[in-house]
mmCIF file of C-alpha atoms in Angstrom:
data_model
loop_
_atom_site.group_PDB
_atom_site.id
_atom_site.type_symbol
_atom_site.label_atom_id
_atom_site.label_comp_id
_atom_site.label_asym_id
_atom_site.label_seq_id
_atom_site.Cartn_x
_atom_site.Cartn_y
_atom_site.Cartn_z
ATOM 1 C CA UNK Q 1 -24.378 21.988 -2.588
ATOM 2 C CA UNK Q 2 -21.092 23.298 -0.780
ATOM 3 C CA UNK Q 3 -19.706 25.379 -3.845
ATOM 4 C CA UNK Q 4 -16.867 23.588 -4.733
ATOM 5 C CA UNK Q 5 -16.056 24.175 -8.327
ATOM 6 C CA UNK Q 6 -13.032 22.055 -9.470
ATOM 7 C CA UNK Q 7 -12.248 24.367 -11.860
ATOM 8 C CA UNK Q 8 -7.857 24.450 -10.946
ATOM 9 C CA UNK Q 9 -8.035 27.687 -9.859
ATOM 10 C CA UNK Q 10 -11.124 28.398 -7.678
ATOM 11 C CA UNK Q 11 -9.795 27.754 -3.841
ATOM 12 C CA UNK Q 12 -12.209 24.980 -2.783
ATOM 13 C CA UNK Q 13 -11.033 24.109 0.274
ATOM 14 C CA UNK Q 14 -13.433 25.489 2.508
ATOM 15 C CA UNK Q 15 -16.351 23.897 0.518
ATOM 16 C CA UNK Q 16 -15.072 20.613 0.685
ATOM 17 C CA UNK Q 17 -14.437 20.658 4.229
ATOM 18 C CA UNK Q 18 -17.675 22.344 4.830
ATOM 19 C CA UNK Q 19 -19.201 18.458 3.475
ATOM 20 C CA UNK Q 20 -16.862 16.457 5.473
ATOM 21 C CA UNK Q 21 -17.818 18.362 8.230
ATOM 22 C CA UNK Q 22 -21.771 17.635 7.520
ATOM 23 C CA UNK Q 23 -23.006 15.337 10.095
ATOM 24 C CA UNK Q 24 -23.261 11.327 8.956
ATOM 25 C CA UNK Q 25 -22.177 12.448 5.397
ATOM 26 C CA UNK Q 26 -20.245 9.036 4.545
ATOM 27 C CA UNK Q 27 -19.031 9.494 1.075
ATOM 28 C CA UNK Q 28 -17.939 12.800 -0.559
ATOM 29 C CA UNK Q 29 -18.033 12.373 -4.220
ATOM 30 C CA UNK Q 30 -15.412 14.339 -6.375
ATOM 31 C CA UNK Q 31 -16.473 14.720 -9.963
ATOM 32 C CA UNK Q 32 -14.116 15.089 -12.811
ATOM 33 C CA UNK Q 33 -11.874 18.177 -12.380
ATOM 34 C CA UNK Q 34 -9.335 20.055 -10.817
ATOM 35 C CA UNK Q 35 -10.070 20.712 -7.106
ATOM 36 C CA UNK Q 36 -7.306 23.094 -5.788
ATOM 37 C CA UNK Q 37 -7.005 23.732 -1.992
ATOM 38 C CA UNK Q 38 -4.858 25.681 0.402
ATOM 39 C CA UNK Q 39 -5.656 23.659 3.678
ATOM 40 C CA UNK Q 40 -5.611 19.929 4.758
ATOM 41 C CA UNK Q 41 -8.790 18.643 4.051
ATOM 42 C CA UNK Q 42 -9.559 17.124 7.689
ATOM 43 C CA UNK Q 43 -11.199 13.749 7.694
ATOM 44 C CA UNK Q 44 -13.148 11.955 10.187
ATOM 45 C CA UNK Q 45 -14.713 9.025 11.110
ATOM 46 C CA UNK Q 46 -16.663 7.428 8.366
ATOM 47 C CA UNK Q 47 -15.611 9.550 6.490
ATOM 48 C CA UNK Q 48 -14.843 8.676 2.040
ATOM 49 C CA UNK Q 49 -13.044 11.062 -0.205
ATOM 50 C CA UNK Q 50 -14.001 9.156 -3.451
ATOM 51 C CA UNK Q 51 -12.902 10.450 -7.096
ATOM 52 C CA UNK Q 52 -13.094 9.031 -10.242
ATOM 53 C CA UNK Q 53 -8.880 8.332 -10.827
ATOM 54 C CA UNK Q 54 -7.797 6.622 -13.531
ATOM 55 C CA UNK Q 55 -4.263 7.071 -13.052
ATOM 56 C CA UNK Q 56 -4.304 9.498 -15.449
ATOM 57 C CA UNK Q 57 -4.310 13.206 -14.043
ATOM 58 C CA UNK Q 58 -6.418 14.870 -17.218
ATOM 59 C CA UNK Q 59 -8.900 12.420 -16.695
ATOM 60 C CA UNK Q 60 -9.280 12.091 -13.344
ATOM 61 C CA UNK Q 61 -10.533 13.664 -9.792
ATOM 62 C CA UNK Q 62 -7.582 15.604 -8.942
ATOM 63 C CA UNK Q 63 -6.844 17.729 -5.908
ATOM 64 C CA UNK Q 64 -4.209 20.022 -6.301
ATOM 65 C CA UNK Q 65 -2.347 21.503 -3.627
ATOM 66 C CA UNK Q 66 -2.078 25.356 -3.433
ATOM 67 C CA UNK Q 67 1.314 27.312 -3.489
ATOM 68 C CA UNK Q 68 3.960 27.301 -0.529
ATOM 69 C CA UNK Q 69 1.220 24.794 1.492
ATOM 70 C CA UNK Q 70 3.495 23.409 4.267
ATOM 71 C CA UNK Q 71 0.603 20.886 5.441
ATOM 72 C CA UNK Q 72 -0.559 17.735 4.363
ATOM 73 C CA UNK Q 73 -3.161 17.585 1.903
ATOM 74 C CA UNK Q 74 -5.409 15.283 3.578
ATOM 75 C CA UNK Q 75 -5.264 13.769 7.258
ATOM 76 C CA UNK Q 76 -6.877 12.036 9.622
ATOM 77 C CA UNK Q 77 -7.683 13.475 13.233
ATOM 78 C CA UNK Q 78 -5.203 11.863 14.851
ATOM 79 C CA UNK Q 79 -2.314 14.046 12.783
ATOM 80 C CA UNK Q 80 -4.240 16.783 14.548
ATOM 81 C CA UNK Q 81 -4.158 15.657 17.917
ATOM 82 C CA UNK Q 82 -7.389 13.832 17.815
ATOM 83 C CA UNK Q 83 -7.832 10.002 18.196
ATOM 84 C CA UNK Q 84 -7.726 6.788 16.664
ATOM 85 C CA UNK Q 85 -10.897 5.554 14.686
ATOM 86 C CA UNK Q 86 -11.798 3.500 12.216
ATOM 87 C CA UNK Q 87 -12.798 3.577 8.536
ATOM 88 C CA UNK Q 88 -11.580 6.516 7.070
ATOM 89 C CA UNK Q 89 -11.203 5.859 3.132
ATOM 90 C CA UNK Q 90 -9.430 7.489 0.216
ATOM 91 C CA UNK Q 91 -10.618 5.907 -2.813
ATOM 92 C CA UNK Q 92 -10.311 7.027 -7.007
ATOM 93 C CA UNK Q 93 -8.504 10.145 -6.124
ATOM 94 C CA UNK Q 94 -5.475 12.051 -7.843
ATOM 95 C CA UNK Q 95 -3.455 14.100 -5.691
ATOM 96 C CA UNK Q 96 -0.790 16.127 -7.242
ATOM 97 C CA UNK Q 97 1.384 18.116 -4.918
ATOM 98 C CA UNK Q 98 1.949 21.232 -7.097
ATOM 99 C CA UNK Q 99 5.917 20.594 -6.467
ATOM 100 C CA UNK Q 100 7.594 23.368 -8.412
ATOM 101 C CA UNK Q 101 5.617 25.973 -5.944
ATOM 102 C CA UNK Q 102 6.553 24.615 -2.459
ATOM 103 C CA UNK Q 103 9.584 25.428 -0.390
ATOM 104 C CA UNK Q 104 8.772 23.285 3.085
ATOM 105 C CA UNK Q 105 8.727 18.981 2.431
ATOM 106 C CA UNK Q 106 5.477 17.822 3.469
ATOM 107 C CA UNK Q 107 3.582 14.646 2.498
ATOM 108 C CA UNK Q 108 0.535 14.531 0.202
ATOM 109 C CA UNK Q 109 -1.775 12.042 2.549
ATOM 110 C CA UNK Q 110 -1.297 11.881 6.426
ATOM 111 C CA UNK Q 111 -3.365 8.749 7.328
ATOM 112 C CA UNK Q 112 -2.391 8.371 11.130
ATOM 113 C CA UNK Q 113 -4.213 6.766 13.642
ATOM 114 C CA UNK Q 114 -6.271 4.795 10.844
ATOM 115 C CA UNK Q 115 -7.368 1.741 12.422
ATOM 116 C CA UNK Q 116 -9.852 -1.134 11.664
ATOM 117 C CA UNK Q 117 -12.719 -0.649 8.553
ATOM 118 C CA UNK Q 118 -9.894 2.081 7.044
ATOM 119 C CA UNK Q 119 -8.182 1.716 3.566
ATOM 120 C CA UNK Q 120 -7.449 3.374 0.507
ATOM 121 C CA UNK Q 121 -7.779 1.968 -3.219
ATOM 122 C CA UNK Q 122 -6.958 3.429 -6.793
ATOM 123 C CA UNK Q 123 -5.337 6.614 -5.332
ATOM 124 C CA UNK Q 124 -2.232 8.025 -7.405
ATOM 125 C CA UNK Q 125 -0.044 10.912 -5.718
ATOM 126 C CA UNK Q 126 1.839 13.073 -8.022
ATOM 127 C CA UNK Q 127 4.361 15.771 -8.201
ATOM 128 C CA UNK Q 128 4.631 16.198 -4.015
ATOM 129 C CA UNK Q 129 7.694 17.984 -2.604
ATOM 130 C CA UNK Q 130 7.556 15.362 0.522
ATOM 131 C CA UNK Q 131 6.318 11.988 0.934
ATOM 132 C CA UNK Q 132 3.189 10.949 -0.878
ATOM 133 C CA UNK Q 133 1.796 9.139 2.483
ATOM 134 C CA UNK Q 134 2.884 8.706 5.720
ATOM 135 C CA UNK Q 135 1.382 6.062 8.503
ATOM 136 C CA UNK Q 136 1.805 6.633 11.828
ATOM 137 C CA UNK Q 137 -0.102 4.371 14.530
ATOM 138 C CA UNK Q 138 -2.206 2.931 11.423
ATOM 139 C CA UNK Q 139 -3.052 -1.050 12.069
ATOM 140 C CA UNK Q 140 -5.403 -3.288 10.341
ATOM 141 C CA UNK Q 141 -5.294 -1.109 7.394
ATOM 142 C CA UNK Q 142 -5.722 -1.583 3.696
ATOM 143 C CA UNK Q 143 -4.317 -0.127 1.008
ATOM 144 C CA UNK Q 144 -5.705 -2.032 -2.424
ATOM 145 C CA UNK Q 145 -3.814 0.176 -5.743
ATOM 146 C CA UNK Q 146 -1.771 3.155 -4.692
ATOM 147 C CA UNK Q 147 0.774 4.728 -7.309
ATOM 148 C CA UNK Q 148 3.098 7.888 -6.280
ATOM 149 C CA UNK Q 149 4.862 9.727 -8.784
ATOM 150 C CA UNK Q 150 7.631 11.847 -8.871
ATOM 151 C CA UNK Q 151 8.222 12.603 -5.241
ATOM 152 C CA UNK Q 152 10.759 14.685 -3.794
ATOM 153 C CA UNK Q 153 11.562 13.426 -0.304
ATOM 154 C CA UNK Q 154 14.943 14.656 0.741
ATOM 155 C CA UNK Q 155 16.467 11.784 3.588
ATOM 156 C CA UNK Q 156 12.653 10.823 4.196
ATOM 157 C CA UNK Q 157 11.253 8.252 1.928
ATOM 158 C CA UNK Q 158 7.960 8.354 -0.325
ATOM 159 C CA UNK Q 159 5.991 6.086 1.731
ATOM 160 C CA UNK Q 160 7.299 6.217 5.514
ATOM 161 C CA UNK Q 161 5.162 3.968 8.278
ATOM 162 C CA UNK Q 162 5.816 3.582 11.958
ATOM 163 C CA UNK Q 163 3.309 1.626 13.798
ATOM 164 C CA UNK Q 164 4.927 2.932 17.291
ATOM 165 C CA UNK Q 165 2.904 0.339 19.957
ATOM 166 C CA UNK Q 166 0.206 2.101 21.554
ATOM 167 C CA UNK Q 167 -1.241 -0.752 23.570
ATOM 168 C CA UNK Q 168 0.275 -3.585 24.762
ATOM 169 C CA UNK Q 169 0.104 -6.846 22.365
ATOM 170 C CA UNK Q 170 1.117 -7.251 18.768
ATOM 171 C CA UNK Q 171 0.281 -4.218 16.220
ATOM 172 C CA UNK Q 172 -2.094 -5.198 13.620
ATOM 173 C CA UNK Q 173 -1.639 -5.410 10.044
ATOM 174 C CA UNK Q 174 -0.971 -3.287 7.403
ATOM 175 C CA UNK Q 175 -1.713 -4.634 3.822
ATOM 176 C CA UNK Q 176 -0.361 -3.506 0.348
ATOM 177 C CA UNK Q 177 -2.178 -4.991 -2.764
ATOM 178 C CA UNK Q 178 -0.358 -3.307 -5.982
ATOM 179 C CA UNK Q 179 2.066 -0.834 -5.182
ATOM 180 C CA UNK Q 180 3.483 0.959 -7.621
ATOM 181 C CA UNK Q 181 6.570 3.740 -6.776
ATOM 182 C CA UNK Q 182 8.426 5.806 -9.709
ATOM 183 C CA UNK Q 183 11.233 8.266 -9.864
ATOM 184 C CA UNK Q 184 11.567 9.498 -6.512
ATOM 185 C CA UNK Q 185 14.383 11.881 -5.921
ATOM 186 C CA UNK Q 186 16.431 13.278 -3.199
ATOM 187 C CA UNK Q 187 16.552 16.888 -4.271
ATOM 188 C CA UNK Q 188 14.948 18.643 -7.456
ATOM 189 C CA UNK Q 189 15.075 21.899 -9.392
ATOM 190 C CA UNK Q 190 12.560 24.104 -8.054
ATOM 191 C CA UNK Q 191 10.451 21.228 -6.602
ATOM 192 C CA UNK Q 192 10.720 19.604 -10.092
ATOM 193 C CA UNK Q 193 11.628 15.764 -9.517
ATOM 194 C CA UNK Q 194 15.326 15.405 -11.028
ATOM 195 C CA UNK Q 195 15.393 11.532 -10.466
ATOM 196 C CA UNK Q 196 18.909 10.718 -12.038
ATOM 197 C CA UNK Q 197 21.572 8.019 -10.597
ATOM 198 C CA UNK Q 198 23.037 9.420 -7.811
ATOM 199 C CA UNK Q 199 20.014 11.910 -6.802
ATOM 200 C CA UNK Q 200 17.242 8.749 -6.243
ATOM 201 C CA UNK Q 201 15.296 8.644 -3.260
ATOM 202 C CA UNK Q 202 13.789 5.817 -0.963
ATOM 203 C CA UNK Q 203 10.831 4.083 -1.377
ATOM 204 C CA UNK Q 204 10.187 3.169 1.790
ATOM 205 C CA UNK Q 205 11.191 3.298 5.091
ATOM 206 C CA UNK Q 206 9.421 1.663 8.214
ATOM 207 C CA UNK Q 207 10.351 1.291 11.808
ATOM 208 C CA UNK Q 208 8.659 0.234 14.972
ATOM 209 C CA UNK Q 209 6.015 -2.233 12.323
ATOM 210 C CA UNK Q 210 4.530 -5.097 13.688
ATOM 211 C CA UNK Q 211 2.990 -7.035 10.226
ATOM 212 C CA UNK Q 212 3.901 -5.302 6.954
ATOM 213 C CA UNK Q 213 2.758 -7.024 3.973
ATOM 214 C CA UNK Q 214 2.917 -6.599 0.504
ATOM 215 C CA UNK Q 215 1.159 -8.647 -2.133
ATOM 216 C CA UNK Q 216 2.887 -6.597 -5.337
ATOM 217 C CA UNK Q 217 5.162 -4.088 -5.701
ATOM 218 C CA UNK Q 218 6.952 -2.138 -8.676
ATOM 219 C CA UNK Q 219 10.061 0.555 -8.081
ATOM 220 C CA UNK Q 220 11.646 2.250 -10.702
ATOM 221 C CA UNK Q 221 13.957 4.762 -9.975
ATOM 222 C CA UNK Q 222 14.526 4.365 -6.481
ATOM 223 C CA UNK Q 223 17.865 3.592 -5.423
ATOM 224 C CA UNK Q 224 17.041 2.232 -2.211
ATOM 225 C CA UNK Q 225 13.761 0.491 -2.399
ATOM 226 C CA UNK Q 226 13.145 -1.239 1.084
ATOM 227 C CA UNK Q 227 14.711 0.614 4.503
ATOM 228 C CA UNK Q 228 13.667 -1.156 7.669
ATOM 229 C CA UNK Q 229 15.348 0.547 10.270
ATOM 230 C CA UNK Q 230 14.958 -0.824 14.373
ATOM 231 C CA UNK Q 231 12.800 1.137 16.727
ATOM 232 C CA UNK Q 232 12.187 0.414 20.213
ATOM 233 C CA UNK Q 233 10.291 -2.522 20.208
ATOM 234 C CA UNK Q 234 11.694 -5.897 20.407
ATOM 235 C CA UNK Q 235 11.042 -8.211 17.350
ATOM 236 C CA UNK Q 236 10.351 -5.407 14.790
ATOM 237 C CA UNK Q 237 12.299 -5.212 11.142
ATOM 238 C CA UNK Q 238 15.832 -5.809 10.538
ATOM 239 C CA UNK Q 239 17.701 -2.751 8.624
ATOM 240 C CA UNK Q 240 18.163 -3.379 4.814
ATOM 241 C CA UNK Q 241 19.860 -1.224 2.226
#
């Protein structure tokens, strides 16, 4: 309907944002292919990117991100200066950052200001030269099966969360099912992951969280897999390397 063609080199961002942006669309559907953008795609409330991932990135929905793109691939409003809302959802996508053709560390998913009714499920982040998803005043969110791949993240971390208070009262919840994280890397060859002893990245880092839980969780290649560092509210996580 919008003319996106998900053919890997046909720039379909303004397509797909052209649905999100259709009023009371609910779910946009992303048929097998390769859907390659230059822009965050911008999602709102009530909003569902939904793919058809099956971890495996010939098979699946997979939105590439276009050379030397030094923004996220997908956020929320509030990365934009917007609010927090509720149920945004990511669900059966790919995302591979395109790594070898970026120069500025960015992460793949922005999902900030996600709040109750929001979670993501069967989404696997590839090849980014950044994190593959960062949280940032996210409670009561789920995330069922995520997998990221191959990340580059410098001193940041693959997955990074800080739930900085934004009312007063405990911060809500934010709930891992399976969580996979693989050969992340400090630095790499021309974007390319070079995840070797000495040159392994974190897996994640979270300050300022009020309830983080996680029901499963696989690392390989990370050197440090957990950093909980203090922020400035009382009772929060205790550091860990």
């Amino acid at each position: 309907q919008y003319g996106a063609v998900g053919d890997g080199v046909t720039d379909d961002t303004l397509s797909i944002q052209a649905f999100i942006d259709t009023p009371l669309i609910g779910d946009v559907n992303f048929p097998l292919g390769v859907y390659l953008i230059t822009d965050t795609l911008r999602i709102k409330r009530g909003t569902a990117l939904v793919g058809t991932s099956t971890f495996d990135d010939q098979a699946s929905a997979v939105i590439k991100r276009g050379d030397n793109m030094d923004v996220p691939m997908v956020a929320t409003e509030k990365y934009f200066g917007g609010d927090i809302t509720h149920y945004y959802v990511l669900k059966g996508l790919c995302l591979d950052g395109n790594a070898d053709n970026q120069t500025v560390m960015v992460e793949a998913i922005a999902m900030w200001g996600a709040f109750v009714g929001s979670y993501i499920d069967n989404v696997f982040v590839t090849n980014n030269y950044g994190p593959a998803i960062t949280f940032e005043y996210a409670y009561d969110v789920y995330v069922g099966l995520f997998w990221a791949n191959r990340c580059v993240v410098g001193n940041r971390a693959t997955i990074e969360i800080d739930q900085t208070q934004v009312a007063s009262g405990p911060i809500g919840l934010l709930e891992f099912g399976s969580l996979y994280i693989e050969n992340v890397s400090v630095t790499g060859v021309g974007g390319i992951p070079q995840s070797t002893p000495g040159n392994r990245g974190v897996a994640i880092k979270a300050g300022n969280i009020g309830r983080l839980h996680v029901k499963a969780f696989h690392s390989e290649a990370c050197d440090i897999v957990l950093d909980l560092t203090h922020g400035t509210n009382d009772n929060q996580a205790i550091p860990l390397e």
